[in-house]
Short mmCIF file of C-alpha atoms in Angstrom, two decimals:
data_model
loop_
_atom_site.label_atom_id
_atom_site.label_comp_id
_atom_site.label_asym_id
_atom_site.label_seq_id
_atom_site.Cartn_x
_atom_site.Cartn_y
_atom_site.Cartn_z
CA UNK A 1 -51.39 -12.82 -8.73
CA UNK A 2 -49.14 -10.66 -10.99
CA UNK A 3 -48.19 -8.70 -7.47
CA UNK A 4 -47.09 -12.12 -6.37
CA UNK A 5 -45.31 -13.21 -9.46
CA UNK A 6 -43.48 -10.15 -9.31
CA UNK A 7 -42.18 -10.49 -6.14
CA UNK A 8 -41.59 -14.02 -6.77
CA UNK A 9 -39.50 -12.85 -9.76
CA UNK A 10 -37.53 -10.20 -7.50
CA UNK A 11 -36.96 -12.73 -4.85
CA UNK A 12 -35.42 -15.13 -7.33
CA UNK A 13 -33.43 -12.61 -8.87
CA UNK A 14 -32.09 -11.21 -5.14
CA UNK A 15 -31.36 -14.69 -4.38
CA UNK A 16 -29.29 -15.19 -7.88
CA UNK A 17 -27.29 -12.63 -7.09
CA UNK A 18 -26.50 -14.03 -3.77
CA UNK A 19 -25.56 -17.38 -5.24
CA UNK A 20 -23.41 -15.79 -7.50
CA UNK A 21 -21.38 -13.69 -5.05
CA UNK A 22 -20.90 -16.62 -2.79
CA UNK A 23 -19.70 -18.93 -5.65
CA UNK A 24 -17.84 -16.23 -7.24
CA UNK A 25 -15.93 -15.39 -3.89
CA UNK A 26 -15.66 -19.22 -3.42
CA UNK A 27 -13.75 -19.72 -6.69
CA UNK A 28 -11.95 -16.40 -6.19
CA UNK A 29 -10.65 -17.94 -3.07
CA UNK A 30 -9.93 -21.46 -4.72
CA UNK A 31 -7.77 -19.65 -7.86
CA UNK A 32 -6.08 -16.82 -7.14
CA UNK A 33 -2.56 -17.01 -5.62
CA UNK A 34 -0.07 -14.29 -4.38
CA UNK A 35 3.37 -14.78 -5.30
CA UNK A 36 6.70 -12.94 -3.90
CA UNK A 37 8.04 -10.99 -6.50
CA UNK A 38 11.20 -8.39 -6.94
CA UNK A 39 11.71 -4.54 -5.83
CA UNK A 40 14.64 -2.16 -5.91
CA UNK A 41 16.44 -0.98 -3.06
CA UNK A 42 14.30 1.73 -0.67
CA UNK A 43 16.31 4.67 -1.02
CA UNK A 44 16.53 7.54 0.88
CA UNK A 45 14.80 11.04 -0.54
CA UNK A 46 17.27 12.93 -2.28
CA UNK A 47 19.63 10.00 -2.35
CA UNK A 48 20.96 7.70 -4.79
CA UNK A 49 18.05 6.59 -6.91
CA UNK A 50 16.70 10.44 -7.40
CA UNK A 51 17.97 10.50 -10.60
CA UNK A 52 15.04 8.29 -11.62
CA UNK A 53 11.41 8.71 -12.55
CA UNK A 54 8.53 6.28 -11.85
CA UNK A 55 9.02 4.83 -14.95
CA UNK A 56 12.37 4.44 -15.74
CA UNK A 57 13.04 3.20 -11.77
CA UNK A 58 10.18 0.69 -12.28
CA UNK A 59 12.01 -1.28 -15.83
CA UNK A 60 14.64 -2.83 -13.59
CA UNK A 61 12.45 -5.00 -11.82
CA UNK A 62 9.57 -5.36 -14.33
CA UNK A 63 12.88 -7.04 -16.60
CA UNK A 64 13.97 -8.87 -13.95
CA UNK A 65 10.64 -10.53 -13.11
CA UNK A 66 9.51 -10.97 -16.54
CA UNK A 67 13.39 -13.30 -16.56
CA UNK A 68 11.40 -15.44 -14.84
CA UNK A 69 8.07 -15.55 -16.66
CA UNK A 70 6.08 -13.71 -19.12
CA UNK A 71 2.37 -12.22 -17.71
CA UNK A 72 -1.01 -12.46 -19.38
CA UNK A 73 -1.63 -9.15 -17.83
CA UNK A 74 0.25 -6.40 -16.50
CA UNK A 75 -1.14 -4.31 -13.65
CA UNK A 76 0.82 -0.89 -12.21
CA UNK A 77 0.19 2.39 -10.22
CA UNK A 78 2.31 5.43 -8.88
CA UNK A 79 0.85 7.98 -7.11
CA UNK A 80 2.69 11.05 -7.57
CA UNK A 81 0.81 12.59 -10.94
CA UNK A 82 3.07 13.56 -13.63
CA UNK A 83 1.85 15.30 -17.39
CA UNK A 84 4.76 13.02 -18.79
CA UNK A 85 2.12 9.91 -19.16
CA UNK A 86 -0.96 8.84 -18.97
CA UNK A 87 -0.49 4.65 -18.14
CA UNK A 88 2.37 4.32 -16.17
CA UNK A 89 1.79 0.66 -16.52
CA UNK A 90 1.81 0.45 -20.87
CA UNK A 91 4.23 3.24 -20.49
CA UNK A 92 6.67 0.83 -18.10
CA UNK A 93 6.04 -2.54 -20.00
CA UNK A 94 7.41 -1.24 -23.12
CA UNK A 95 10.20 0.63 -21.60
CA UNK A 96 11.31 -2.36 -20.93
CA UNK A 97 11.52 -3.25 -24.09
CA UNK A 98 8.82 -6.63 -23.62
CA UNK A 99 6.10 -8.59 -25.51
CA UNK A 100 3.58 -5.43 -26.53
CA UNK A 101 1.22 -7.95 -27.03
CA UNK A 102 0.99 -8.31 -23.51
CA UNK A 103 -2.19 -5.47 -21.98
CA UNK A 104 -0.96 -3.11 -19.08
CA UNK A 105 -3.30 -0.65 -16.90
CA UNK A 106 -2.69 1.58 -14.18
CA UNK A 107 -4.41 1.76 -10.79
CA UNK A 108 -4.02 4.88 -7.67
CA UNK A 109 -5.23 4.21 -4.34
CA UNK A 110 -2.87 6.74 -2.61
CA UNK A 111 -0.42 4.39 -0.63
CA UNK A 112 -2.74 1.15 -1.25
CA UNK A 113 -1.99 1.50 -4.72
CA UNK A 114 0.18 -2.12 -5.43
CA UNK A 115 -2.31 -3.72 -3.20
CA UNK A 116 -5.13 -2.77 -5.15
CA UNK A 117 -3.60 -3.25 -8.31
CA UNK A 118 -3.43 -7.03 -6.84
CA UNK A 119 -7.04 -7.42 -6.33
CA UNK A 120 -7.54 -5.59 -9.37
CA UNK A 121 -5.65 -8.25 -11.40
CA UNK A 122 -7.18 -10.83 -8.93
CA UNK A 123 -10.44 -10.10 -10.16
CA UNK A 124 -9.55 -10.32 -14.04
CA UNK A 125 -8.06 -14.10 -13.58
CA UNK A 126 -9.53 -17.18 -15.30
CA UNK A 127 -9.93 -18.07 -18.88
CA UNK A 128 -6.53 -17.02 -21.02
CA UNK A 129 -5.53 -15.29 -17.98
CA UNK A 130 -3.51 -16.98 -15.11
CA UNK A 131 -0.33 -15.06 -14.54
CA UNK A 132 -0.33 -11.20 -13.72
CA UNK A 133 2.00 -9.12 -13.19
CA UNK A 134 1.48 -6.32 -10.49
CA UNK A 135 2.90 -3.24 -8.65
CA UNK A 136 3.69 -0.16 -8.25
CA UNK A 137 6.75 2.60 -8.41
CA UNK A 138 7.57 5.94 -6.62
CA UNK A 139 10.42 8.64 -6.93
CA UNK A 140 9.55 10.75 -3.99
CA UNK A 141 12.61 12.64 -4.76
CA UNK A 142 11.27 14.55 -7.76
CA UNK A 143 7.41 15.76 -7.22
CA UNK A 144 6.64 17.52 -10.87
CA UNK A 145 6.24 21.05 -10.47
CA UNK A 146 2.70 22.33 -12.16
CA UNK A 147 0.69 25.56 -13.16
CA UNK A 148 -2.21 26.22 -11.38
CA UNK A 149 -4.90 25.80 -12.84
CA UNK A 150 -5.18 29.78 -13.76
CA UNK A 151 -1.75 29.99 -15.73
CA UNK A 152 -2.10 27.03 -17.29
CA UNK A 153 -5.61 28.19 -19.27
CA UNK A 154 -3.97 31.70 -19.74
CA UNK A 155 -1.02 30.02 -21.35
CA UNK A 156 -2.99 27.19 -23.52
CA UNK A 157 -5.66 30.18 -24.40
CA UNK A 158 -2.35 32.02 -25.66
CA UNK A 159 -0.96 29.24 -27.39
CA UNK A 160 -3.93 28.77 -29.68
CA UNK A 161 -4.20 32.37 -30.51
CA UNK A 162 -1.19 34.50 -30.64
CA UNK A 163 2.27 31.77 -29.68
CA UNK A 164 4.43 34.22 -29.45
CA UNK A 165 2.68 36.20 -26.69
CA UNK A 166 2.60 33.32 -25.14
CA UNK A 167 6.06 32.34 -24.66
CA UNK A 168 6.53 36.17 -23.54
CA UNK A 169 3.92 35.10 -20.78
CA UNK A 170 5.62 31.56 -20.18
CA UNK A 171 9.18 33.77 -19.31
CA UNK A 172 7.06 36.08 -17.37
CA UNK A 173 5.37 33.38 -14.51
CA UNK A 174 5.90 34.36 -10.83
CA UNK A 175 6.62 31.88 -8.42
CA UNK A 176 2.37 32.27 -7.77
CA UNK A 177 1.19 30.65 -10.85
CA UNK A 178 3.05 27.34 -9.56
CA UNK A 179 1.99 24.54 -7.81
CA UNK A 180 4.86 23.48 -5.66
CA UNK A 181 5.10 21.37 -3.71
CA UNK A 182 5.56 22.93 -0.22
CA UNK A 183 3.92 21.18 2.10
CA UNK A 184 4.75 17.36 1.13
CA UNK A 185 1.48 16.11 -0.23
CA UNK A 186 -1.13 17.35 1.32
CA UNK A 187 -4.47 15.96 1.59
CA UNK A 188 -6.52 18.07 -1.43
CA UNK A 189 -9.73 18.50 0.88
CA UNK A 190 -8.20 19.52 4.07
CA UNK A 191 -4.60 21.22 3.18
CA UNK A 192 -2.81 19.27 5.51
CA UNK A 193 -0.21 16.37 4.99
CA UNK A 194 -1.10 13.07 6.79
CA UNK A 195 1.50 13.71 9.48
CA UNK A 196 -0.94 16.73 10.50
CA UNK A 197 -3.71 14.17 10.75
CA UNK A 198 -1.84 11.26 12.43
CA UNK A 199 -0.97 13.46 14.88
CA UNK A 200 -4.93 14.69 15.88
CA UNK A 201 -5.26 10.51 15.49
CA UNK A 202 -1.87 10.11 18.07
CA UNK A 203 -3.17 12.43 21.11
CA UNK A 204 -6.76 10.92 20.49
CA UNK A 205 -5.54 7.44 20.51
CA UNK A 206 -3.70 8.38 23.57
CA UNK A 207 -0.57 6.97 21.83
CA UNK A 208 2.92 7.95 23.78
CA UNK A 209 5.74 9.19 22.30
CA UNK A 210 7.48 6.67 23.96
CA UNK A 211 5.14 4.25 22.28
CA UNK A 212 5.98 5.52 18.73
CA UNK A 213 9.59 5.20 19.42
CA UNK A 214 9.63 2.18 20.98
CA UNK A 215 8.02 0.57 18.08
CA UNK A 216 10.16 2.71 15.51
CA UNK A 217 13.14 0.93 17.40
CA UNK A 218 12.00 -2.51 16.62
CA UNK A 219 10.79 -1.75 12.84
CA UNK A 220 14.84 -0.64 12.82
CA UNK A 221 16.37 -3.75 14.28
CA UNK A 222 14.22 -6.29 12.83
CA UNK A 223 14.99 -4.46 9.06
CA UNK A 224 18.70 -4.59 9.87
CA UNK A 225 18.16 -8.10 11.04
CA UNK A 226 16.56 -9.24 8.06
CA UNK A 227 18.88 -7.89 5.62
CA UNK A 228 22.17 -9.99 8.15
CA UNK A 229 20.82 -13.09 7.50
CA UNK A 230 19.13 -12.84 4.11
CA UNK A 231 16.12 -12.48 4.24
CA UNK A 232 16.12 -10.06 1.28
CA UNK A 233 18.57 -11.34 -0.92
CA UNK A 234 16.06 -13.09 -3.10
CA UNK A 235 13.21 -10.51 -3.10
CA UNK A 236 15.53 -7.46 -3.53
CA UNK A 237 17.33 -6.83 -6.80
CA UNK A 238 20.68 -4.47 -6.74
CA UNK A 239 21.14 -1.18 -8.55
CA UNK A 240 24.21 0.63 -10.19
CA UNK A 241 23.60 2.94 -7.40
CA UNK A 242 22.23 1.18 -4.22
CA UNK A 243 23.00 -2.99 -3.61
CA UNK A 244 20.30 -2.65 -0.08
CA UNK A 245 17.44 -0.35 1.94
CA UNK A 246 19.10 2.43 2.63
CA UNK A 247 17.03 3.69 5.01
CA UNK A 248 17.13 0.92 8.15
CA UNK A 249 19.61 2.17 10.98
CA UNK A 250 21.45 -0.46 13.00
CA UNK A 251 23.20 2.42 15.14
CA UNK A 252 19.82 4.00 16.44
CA UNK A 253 18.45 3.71 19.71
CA UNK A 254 15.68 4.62 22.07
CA UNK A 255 18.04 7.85 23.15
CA UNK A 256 18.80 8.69 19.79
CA UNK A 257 14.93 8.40 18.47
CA UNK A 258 14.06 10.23 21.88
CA UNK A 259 16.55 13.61 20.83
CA UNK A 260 14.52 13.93 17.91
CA UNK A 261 12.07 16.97 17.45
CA UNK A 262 8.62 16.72 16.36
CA UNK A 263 7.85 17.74 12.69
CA UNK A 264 4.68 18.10 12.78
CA UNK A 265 3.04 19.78 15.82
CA UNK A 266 5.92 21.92 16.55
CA UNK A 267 4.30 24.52 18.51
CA UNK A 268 1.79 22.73 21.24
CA UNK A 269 4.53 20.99 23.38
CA UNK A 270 2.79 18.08 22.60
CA UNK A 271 3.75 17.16 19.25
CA UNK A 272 5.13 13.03 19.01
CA UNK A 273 5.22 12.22 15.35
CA UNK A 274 8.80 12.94 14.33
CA UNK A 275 11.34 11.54 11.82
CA UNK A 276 12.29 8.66 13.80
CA UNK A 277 9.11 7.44 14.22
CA UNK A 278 7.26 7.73 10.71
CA UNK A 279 8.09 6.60 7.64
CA UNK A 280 10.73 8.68 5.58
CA UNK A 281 10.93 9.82 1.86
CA UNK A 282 11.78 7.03 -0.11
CA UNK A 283 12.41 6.28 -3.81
CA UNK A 284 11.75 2.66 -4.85
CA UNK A 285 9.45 0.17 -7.12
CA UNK A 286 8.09 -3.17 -6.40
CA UNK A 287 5.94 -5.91 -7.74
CA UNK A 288 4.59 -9.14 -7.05
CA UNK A 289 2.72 -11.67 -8.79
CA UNK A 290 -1.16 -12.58 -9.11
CA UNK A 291 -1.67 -15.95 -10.24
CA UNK A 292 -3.94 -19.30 -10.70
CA UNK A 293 -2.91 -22.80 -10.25
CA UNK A 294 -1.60 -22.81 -14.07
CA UNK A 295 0.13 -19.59 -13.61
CA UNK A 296 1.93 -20.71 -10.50
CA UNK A 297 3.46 -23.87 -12.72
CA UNK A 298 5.42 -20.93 -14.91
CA UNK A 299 7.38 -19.41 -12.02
CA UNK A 300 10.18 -21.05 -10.55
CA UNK A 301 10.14 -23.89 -8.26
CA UNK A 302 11.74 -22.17 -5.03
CA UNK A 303 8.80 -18.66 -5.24
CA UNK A 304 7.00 -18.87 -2.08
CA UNK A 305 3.30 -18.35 -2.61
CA UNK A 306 0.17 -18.18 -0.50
CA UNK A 307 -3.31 -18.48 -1.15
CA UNK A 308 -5.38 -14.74 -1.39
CA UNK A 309 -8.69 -16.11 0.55
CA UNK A 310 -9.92 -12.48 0.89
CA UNK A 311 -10.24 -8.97 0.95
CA UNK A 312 -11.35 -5.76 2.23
CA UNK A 313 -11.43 -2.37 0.98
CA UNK A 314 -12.68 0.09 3.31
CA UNK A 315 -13.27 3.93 4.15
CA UNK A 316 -14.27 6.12 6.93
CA UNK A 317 -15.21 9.83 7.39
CA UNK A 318 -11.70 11.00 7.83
CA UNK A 319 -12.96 14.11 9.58
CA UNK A 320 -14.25 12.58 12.49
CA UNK A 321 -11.98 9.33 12.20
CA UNK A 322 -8.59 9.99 11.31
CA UNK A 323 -7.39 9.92 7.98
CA UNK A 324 -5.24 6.77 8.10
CA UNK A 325 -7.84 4.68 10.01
CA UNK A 326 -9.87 2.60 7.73
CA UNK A 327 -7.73 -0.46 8.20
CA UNK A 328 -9.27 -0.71 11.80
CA UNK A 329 -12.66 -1.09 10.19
CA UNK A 330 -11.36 -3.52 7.49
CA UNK A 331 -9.50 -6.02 9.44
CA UNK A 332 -12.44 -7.26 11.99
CA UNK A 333 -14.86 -7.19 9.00
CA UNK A 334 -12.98 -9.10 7.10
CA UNK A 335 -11.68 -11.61 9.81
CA UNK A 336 -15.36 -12.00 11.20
CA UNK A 337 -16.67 -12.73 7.38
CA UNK A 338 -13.87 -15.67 6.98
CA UNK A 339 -15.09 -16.27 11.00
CA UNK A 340 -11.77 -16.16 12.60
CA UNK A 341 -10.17 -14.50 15.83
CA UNK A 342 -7.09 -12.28 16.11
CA UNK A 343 -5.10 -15.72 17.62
CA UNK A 344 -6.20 -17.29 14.16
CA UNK A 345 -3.52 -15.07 12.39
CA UNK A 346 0.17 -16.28 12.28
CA UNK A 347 1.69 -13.24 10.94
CA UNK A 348 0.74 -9.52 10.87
CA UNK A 349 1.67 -7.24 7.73
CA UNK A 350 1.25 -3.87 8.65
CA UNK A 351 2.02 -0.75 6.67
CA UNK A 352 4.11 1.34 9.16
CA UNK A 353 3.27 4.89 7.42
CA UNK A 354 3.74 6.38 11.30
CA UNK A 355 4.62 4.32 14.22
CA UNK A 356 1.71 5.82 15.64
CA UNK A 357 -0.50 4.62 12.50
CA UNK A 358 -0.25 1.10 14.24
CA UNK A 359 -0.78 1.67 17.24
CA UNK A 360 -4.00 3.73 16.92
CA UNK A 361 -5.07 0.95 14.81
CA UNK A 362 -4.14 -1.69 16.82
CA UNK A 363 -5.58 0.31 19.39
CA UNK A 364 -9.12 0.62 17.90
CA UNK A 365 -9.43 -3.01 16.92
CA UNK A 366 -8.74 -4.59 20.38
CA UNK A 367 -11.01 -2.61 21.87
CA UNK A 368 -14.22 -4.62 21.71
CA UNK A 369 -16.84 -1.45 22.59
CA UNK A 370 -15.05 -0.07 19.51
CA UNK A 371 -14.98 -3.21 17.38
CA UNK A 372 -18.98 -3.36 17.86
CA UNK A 373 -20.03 0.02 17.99
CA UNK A 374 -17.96 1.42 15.35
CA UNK A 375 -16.55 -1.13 12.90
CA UNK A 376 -20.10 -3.09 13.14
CA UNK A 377 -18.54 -6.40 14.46
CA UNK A 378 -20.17 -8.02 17.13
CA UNK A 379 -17.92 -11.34 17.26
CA UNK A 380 -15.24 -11.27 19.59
CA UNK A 381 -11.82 -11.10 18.23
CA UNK A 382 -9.76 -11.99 21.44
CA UNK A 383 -5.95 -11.31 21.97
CA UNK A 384 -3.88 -9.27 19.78
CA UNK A 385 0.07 -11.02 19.44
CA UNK A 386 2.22 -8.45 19.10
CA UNK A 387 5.02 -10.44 18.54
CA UNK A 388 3.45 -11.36 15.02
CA UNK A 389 3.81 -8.51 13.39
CA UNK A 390 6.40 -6.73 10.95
CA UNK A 391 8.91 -9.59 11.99
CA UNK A 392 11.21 -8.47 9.03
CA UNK A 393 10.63 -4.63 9.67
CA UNK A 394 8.43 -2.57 8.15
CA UNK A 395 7.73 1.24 6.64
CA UNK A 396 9.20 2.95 9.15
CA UNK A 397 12.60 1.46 8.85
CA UNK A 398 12.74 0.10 5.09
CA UNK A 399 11.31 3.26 3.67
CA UNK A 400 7.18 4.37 1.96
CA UNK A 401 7.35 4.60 -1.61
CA UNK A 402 3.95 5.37 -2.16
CA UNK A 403 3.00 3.16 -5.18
CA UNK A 404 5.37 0.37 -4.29
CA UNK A 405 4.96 -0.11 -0.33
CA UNK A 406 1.89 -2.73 -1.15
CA UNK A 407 3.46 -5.08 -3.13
CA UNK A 408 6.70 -4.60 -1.05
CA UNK A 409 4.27 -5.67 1.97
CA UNK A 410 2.89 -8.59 -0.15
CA UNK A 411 5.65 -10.49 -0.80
CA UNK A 412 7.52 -10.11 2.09
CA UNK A 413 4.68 -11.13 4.33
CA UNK A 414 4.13 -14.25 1.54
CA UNK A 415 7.87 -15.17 2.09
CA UNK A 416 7.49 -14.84 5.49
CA UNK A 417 3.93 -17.30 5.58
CA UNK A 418 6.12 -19.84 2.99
CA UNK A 419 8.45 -20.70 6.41
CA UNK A 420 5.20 -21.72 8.74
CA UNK A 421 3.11 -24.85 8.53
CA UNK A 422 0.24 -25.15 5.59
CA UNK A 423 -2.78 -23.32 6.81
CA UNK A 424 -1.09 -20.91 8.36
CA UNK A 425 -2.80 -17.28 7.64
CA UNK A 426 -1.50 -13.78 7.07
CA UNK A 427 -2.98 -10.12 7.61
CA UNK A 428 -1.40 -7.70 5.09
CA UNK A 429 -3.16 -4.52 6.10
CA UNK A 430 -2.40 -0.76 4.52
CA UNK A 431 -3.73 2.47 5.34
CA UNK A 432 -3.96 5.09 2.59
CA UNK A 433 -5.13 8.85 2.30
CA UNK A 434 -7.96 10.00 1.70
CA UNK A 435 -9.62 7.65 5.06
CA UNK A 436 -8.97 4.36 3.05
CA UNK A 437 -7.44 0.77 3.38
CA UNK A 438 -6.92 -2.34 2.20
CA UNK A 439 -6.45 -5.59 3.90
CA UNK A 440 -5.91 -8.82 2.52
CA UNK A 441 -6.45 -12.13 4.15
CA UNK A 442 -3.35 -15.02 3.37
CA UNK A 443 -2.90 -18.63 3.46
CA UNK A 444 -0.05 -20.92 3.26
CA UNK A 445 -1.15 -23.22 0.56
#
């Protein structure tokens, strides 16, 4: 009997929980809104807005969104470490010289950062809390240069004991007790950048070069496009030093990305990832806002909006799967939880971090032995519409500021879903390093 009652105990328990993750994803999916928010210009590395650091390129927009309304909650990442602070996000908020009564946090999740900051503040929604603000910053420009971990302890150990022999020590560093950075930012575990990877992903993907510049082309003309007829006016704000992207090219073509040398494999003769085709070194900030019913009343009447029904973060092995391929487990999960097929989607958000990056994953989740035997999905997702995605450009073109490409992503792809018919649904899908993603599931409310 007590054998009994304890299971009967356990069972009721397991079954509690259930309830309350299916009523707490039901009211999660009944509350929380995405709304467009405000970004800088993308510039280009080394360009105009290098002059900047995460923080001080990140006040212009958090001012210009808190015009508009005043969060319960402030949620921010960059990626890019620097010693200078330790909560980008408090750091930023009063910067800007705003309500300090008002909490800030900081989230990282490599180039999923803004996104996650989104589900982050999601999550935290309900009670005094209906209006966050959320997003992320990058000056790709100006990587800090460190000790390694050596020099520093010899200095510090220095410091404590005997300072002046250890500003004699300070003058005397070589150029080996630096951390620079000389190969972009490497992956810590393997030593190589993500280009290295995405190109290992590219030849086993069977991706073309041609592919990857074909698509580069479009990301190009559709940016160019979007900027002509407005697109960005209201979800862009203008700089002393930049009014628009700088990075989108209306003069490049197929025969202009096809001249263009691989950077990464430069030695096989089969190298296809080059500058054309992936995403280049951008400066920029961006944020969006998180927000319930009641939140939504205290933005202005014309912000476009769209329901956030779910979400998916996922991760894969990135030694046998390719670093930047997670989103290709993420997005038939999460489609197949909300039961819906690729032709259910209206619009496709997808973080261009390498032409090739979509394609592969693109690739991977339209092919159904894959889909089943690798993602775990055994529904059938049918027909992929390419014509859906990126219609306003994406990465490639308008530039990859680490922490500020997801909330770029989200309220572009939320203006975008504000145009079609209620009910309409969005995929905003980002890959990050490390063998992560993130992939949020839209609706037009």
């Amino acid at each position: 009997p007590k054998t009994r009652a304890i299971l009967g105990l356990m069972r009721l328990n397991f079954l509690s929980v259930l309830d309350f993750m299916e009523n707490n994803m039901k009211r999660f999916a009944e509350h929380v809104f995405i709304a467009a928010g405000l970004r800088t210009p993308f510039g280009r590395g080394g360009g105009p807005l290098s002059a900047y650091d995460a923080v001080s390129l990140s006040v212009p927009v958090v001012k210009a969104m808190a015009a508009h309304a005043e969060p319960d909650l402030f949620v921010w990442g960059t990626v890019i470490p620097n010693v200078g602070w330790s909560n980008i996000a408090r750091e930023t908020w009063l910067d800007a010289k705003l309500s300090p009564t008002v909490p800030a946090y900081s989230v990282v999740l490599a180039c999923s950062t803004s996104m996650a900051a989104t589900f982050a503040a999601g999550g935290m929604l309900g009670g005094g809390t209906n209006l966050a603000m959320v997003g992320g910053s990058e000056v790709m420009s100006r990587p800090p240069i460190a000790l390694t971990a050596d020099a520093s302890k010899r200095l510090t150990d220095l410091f404590s004991r005997d300072p002046a022999a250890a500003l004699a020590a300070l003058q005397a560093l070589t150029p080996r007790d630096y951390l620079l950075p000389t190969k972009g930012w490497a992956n810590r575990i393997t030593g190589r950048t993500m280009g290295d990877h995405m190109e290992e992903t590219a030849k086993a993907w069977q991706v073309s070069r041609e592919a990857q510049d074909d698509w580069a082309l479009k990301s190009h003309q559709r940016a160019v496009a979007g900027w002509e007829r407005g697109f960005f006016d209201d979800l862009v704000i203008s700089l002393p030093e930049l009014a628009r992207d700088a990075n989108p090219r209306a003069d490049t073509s197929l025969e202009r990305l096809a001249a263009l040398k691989p950077v990464f494999d430069r030695d096989s003769g089969k190298g296809s990832l080059t500058a054309g085709n992936s995403s280049p070194i951008t400066d920029g900030a961006a944020g969006c806002w998180v927000a319930t019913k009641a939140g939504l009343a205290r933005l202005p009447g014309a912000t476009p909006y769209a329901r956030l029904i779910d979400y998916e973060v996922s991760a894969v092995d990135f030694h046998t799967e390719g670093l930047l391929m997670a989103p290709s487990y993420g997005i038939p999960r999460l489609l197949a939880r909300n039961k819906l097929r690729y032709s259910d989607i209206a619009l496709w958000e997808i973080h261009e971090a390498f032409a090739a990056q979509v394609l592969a994953n693109v690739a991977a989740i339209t092919d159904q032995e894959w889909v089943r035997g690798t993602a775990g999905v055994q529904a059938d997702m049918g027909d992929f519409d390419w014509d859906r995605v990126n219609p306003n450009g994406g990465s490639v073109a308008i530039g990859h500021p680490f922490g500020a490409t997801g909330a770029r992503d989200l309220s572009q792809a939320v203006k975008e879903l504000w145009a079609m018919p209620v009910g309409s649904r969005a995929i905003v899908s980002i890959c990050a390093d490390g063998g992560q993603g993130t992939v949020a599931l839209l609706e037009r409310a």
